[in-house]
XYZ file of C-alpha atoms in Angstrom:
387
model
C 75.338 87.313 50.801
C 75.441 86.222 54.582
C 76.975 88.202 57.155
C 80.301 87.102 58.064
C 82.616 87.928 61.029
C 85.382 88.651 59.857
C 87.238 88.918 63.126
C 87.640 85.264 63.378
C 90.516 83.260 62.481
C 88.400 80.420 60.587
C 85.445 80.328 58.754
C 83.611 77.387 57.196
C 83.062 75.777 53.808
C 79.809 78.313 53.107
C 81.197 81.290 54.607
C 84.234 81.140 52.431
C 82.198 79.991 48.963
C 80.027 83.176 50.081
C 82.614 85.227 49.998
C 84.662 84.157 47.547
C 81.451 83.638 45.195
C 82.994 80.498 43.718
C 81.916 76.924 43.199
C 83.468 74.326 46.462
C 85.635 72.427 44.068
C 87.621 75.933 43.472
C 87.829 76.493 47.052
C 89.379 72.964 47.540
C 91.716 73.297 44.812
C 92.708 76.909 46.102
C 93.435 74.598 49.180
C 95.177 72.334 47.967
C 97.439 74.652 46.164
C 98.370 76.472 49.922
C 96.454 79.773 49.471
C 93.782 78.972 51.450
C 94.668 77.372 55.017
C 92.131 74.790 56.024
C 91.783 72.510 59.277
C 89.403 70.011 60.657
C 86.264 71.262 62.578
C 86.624 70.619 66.010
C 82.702 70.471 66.610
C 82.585 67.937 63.435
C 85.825 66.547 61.842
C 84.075 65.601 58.870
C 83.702 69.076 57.813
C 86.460 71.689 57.281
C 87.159 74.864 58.150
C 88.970 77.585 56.509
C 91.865 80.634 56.897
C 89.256 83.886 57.351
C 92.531 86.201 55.955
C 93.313 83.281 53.070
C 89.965 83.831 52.006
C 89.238 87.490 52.241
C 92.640 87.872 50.392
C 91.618 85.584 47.308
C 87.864 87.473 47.409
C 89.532 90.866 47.015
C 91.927 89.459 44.585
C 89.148 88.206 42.632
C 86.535 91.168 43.074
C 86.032 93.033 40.089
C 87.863 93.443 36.661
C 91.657 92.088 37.510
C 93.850 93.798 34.980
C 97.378 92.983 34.462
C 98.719 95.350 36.861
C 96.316 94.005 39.413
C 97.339 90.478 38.776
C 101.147 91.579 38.953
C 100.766 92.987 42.926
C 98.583 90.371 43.324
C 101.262 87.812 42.277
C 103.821 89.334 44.096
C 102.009 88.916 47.496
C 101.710 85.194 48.013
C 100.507 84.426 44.342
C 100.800 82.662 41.656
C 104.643 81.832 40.306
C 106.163 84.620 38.767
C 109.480 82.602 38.151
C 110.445 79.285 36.727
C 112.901 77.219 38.175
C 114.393 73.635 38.408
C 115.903 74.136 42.205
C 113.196 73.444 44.501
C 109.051 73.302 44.726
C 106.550 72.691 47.410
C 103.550 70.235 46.354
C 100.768 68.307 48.367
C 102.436 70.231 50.856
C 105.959 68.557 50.540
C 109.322 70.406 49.742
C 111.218 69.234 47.106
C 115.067 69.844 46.656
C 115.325 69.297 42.609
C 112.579 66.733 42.812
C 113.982 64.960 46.101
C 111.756 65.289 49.597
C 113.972 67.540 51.954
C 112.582 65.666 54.567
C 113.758 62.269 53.528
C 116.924 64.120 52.536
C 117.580 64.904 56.024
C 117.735 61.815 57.336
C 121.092 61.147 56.049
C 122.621 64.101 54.241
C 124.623 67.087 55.243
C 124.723 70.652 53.323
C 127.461 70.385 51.172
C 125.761 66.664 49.484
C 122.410 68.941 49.321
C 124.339 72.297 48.305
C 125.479 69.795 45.523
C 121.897 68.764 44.671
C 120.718 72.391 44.072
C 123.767 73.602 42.186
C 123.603 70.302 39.860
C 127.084 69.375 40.550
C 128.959 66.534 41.159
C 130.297 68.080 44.609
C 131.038 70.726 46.759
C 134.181 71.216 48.921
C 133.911 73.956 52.002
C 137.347 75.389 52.979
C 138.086 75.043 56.758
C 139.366 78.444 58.625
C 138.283 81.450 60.141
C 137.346 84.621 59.173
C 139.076 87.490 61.254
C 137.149 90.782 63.270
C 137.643 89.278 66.927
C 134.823 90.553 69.013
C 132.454 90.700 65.971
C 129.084 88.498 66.135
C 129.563 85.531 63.617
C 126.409 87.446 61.519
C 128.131 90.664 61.620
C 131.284 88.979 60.682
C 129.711 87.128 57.611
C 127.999 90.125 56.327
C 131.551 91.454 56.431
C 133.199 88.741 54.658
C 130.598 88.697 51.965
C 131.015 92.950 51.339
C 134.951 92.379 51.452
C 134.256 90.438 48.379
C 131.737 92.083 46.317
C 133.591 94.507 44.765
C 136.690 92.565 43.519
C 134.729 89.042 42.448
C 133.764 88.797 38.930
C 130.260 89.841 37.522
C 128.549 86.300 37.207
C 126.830 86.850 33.471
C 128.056 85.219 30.744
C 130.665 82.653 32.658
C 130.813 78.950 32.329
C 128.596 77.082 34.996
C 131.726 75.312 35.957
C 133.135 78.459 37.039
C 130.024 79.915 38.627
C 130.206 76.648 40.738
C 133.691 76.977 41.640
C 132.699 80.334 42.754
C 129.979 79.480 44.668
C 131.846 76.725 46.802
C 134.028 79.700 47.734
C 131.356 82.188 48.616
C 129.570 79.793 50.628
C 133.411 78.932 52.209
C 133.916 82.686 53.035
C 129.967 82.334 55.200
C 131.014 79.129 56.525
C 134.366 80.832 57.568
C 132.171 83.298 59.734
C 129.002 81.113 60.862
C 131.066 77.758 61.712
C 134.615 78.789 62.289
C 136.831 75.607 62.718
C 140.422 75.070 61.824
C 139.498 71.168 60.380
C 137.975 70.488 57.576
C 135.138 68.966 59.033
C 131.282 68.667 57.658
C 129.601 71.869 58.348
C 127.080 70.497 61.102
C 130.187 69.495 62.975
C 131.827 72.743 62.697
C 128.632 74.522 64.348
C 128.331 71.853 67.000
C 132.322 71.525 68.271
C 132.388 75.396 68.083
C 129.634 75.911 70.149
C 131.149 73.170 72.689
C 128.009 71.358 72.188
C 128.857 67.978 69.918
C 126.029 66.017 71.158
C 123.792 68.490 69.021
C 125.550 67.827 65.767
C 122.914 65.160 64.505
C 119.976 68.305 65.409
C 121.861 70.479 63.362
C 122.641 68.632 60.278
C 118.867 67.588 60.099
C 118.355 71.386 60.619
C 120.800 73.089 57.349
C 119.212 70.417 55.344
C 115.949 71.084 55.938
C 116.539 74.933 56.120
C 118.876 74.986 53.158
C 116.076 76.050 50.529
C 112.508 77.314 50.043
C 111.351 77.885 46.705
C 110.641 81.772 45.726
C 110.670 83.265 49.301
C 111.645 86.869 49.980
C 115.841 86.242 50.723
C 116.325 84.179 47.751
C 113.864 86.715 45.634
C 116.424 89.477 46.874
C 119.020 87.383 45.635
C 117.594 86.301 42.233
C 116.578 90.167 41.659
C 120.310 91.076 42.630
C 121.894 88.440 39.952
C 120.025 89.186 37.686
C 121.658 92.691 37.317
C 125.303 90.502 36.774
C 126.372 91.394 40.387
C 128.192 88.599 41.373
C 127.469 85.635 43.262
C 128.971 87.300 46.419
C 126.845 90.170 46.335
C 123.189 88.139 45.566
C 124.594 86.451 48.677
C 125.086 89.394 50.793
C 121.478 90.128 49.447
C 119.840 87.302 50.515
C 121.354 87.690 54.256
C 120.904 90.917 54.391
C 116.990 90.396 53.709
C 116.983 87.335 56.281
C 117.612 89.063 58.963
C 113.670 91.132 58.690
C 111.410 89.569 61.724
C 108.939 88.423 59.453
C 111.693 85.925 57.685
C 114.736 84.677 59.401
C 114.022 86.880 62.170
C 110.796 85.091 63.359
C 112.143 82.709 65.548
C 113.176 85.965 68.150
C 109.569 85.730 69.309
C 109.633 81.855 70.222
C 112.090 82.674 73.500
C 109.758 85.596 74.443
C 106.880 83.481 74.211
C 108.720 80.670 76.288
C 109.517 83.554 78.958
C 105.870 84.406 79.182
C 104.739 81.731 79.219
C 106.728 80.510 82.335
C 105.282 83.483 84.363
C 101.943 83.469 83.237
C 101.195 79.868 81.585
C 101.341 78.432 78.050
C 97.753 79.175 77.395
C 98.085 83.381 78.408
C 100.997 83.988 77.045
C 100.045 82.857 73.637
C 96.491 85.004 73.844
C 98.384 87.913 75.361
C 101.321 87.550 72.070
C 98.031 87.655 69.720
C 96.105 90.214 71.284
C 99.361 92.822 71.131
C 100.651 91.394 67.878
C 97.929 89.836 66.171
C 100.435 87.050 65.067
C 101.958 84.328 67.003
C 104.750 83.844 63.999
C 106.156 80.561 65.218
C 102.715 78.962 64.590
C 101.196 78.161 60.757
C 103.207 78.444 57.367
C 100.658 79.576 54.647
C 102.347 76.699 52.708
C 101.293 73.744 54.750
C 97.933 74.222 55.803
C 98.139 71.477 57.972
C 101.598 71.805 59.453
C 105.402 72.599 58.131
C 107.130 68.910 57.484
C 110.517 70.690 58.293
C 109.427 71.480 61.839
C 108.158 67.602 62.043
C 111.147 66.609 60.843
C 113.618 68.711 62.967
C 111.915 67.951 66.247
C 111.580 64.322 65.778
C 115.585 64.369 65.992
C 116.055 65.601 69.751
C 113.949 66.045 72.970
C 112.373 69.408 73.549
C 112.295 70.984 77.407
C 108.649 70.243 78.672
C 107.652 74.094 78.246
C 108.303 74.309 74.217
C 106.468 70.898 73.906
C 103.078 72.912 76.142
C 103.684 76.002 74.076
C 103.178 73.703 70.548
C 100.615 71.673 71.707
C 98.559 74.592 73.173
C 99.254 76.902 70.337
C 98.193 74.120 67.922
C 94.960 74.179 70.360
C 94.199 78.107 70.186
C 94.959 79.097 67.218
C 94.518 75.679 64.771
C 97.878 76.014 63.549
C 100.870 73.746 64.761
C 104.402 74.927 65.041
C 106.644 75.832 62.129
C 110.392 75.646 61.213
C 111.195 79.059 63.295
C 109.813 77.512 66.324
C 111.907 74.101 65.818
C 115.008 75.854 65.399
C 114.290 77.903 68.495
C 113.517 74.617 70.290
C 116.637 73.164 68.828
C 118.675 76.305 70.535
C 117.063 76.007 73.726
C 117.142 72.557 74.313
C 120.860 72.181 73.762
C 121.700 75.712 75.107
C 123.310 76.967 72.048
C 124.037 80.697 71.655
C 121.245 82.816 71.411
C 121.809 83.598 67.883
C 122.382 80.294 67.180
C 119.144 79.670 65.081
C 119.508 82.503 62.769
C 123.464 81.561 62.271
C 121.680 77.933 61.278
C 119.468 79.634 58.982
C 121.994 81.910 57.460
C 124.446 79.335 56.487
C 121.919 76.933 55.502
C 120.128 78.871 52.986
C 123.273 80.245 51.776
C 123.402 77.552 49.735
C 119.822 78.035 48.436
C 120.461 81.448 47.413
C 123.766 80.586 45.605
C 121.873 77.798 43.611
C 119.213 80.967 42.311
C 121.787 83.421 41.916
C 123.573 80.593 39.287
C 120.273 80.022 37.937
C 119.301 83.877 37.481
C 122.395 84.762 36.019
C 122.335 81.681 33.280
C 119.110 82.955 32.014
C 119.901 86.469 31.161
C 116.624 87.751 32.050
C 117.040 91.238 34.359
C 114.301 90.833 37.127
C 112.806 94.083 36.653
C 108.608 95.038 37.900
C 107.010 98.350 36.865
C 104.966 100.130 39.502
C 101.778 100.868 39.896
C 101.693 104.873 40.861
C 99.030 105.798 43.456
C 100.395 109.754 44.463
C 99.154 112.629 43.783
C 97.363 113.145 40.200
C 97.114 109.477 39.891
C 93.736 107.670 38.569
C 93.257 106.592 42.304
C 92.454 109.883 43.482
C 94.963 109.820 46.160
């Protein structure tokens, strides 16, 4: 086996087959299926190159006898399914919203037409109003809203999916209530936008909810399937799902995209990206595992308005340095800066958008029965490991 540096971000075609010891039609499919990242060669664009942690992942993955507790982690950490659902999938790189492109979706709809889609109903009404704690952040005042409720709203097992819907409508009210706060009953992209005294960024932000609104099995909505599945009700798989949002390496990720933009207008574009990888190792608004070769929500989203000349430097030189263009985080931190919305204002987008995501798997969870439930894999003391 060849000697590989493993230091590098990309490796090519024969690297990787050495490594993974497989045959090159396996490495394309394992490319094709978005666990291996691959990009063109800039020295030769007829010939690939490939993810150097994709790959070294799958080769450990693969080293060995994989019993059925290996498989399980394994699974668990950017694997294979471990759930079946109808709500949404992402294929040829494409995400689908019950087998409609979320990207064609957002070209016309709002969040309550696609909240409809992924519930499977006919429609979905969002009250108008406000929730109460003046001097609260809107976050701080949703995650309030959503605990107020928990403990008085019905367990969700074993209730009529016409009642789970009504239900969800009104969870996703009380958020709305607390994210978008607005006395008319207006469409929820409107709320955001007139609230933040910014209506010329209403079209942005539609685009934005839909395209933000849901994401197959990712960690929020596996919080919330996991907390459903226990009969909590749809209130408190909610409260879940924000809750586990909030982590930097989830809904949190866009906080880095301002400090980059800060940097990088003291130091340059090109600096401030090496000097975020060197101390980090991760430039987080760059590359989705997903979409080897770019996130169609963050294409989508910045099509729709024009970003200041800085953000536009910072994605075409990170694209440059690290072979990875910009994701959703960085669009919706783009989408903030260039219409000088609060500086929560992305993660407020995020939270109500994928409120409706998490509703639609909390229904979904609690329908089936099933009680989400992993064994673990001991590794203290007087375990086989030795540890």
């Amino acid at each position: 086996m060849q000697t590989i540096n493993m230091n590098t971000l990309w490796i090519t075609a024969e690297e990787a087959l050495s490594l993974l010891g497989t045959k090159p039609q396996t490495l394309y499919a394992n490319v094709s299926r978005g666990r291996i990242r691959a990009k063109a060669d800039p020295a030769d664009p007829r010939r690939s190159l490939y993810q150097a942690d994709d790959v070294k992942r799958l080769s450990e993955r693969h080293a060995g006898r994989r019993q059925s507790a290996a498989v399980a982690a394994d699974a668990i950490r950017w694997g294979d399914p471990v759930l079946p659902t109808t709500i949404s999938t992402i294929s040829n790189e494409r995400l689908f919203y019950r087998g409609r492109d979320a990207v064609e979706l957002c070209e016309h709809a709002t969040l309550e037409q696609v909240a409809a889609l992924l519930w499977d109903t006919e429609s979905v009404r969002v009250t108008a109003g406000r929730e109460g704690h003046s001097g609260s952040t809107r976050m701080a005042v949703a995650f309030a809203g959503l605990a107020a409720r928990v403990m008085s709203d019905l367990p969700a097992l074993r209730r009529k999916s016409f009642i789970l819907r009504a239900e969800a409508a009104d969870v996703l009210s009380t958020v709305a209530m607390a994210l978008a706060p607005w006395p008319e009953p207006l469409p929820l992209h409107e709320r955001l936008a007139l609230g933040w005294q910014c209506p010329d960024a209403a079209e942005p932000i539609r685009r934005a909810l839909v395209l933000a609104a849901e994401h197959e099995l990712n960690v929020s909505a596996f919080a919330a399937r996991v907390t459903a599945s226990s009969g909590a009700a749809l209130s408190a798989a909610t409260l879940s799902g924000l809750a586990t949002l909030t982590g930097p390496r989830h809904g949190g990720a866009w906080t880095s995209v301002p400090v980059l933009a800060e940097k990088a207008a003291s130091v340059g574009v090109r600096e401030a990206i090496r000097s975020m990888l060197s101390s980090e190792g991760v430039v987080r608004p760059f590359g989705h595992r997903l979409y080897p070769h770019g996130d169609p929500r963050a294409r989508a989203l910045m099509a729709s308005f024009e970003p200041p000349p800085l953000y536009v430097s910072l994605a075409e030189a990170g694209e440059e340095l690290l072979g990875e263009p910009i994701n959703i985080d960085f669009a919706l931190a783009s989408l903030a800066a260039t219409f000088k919305l609060p500086e929560d204002a992305p993660l407020v987008i995020f939270a109500l958008s994928r409120t409706a995501g998490w509703l639609a798997h909390a229904m979904e969870q609690a329908e089936s029965g099933h009680l989400i439930r992993p064994r673990a894999r001991y590794a203290g003391p007087g375990s086989d490991s030795g540890a």
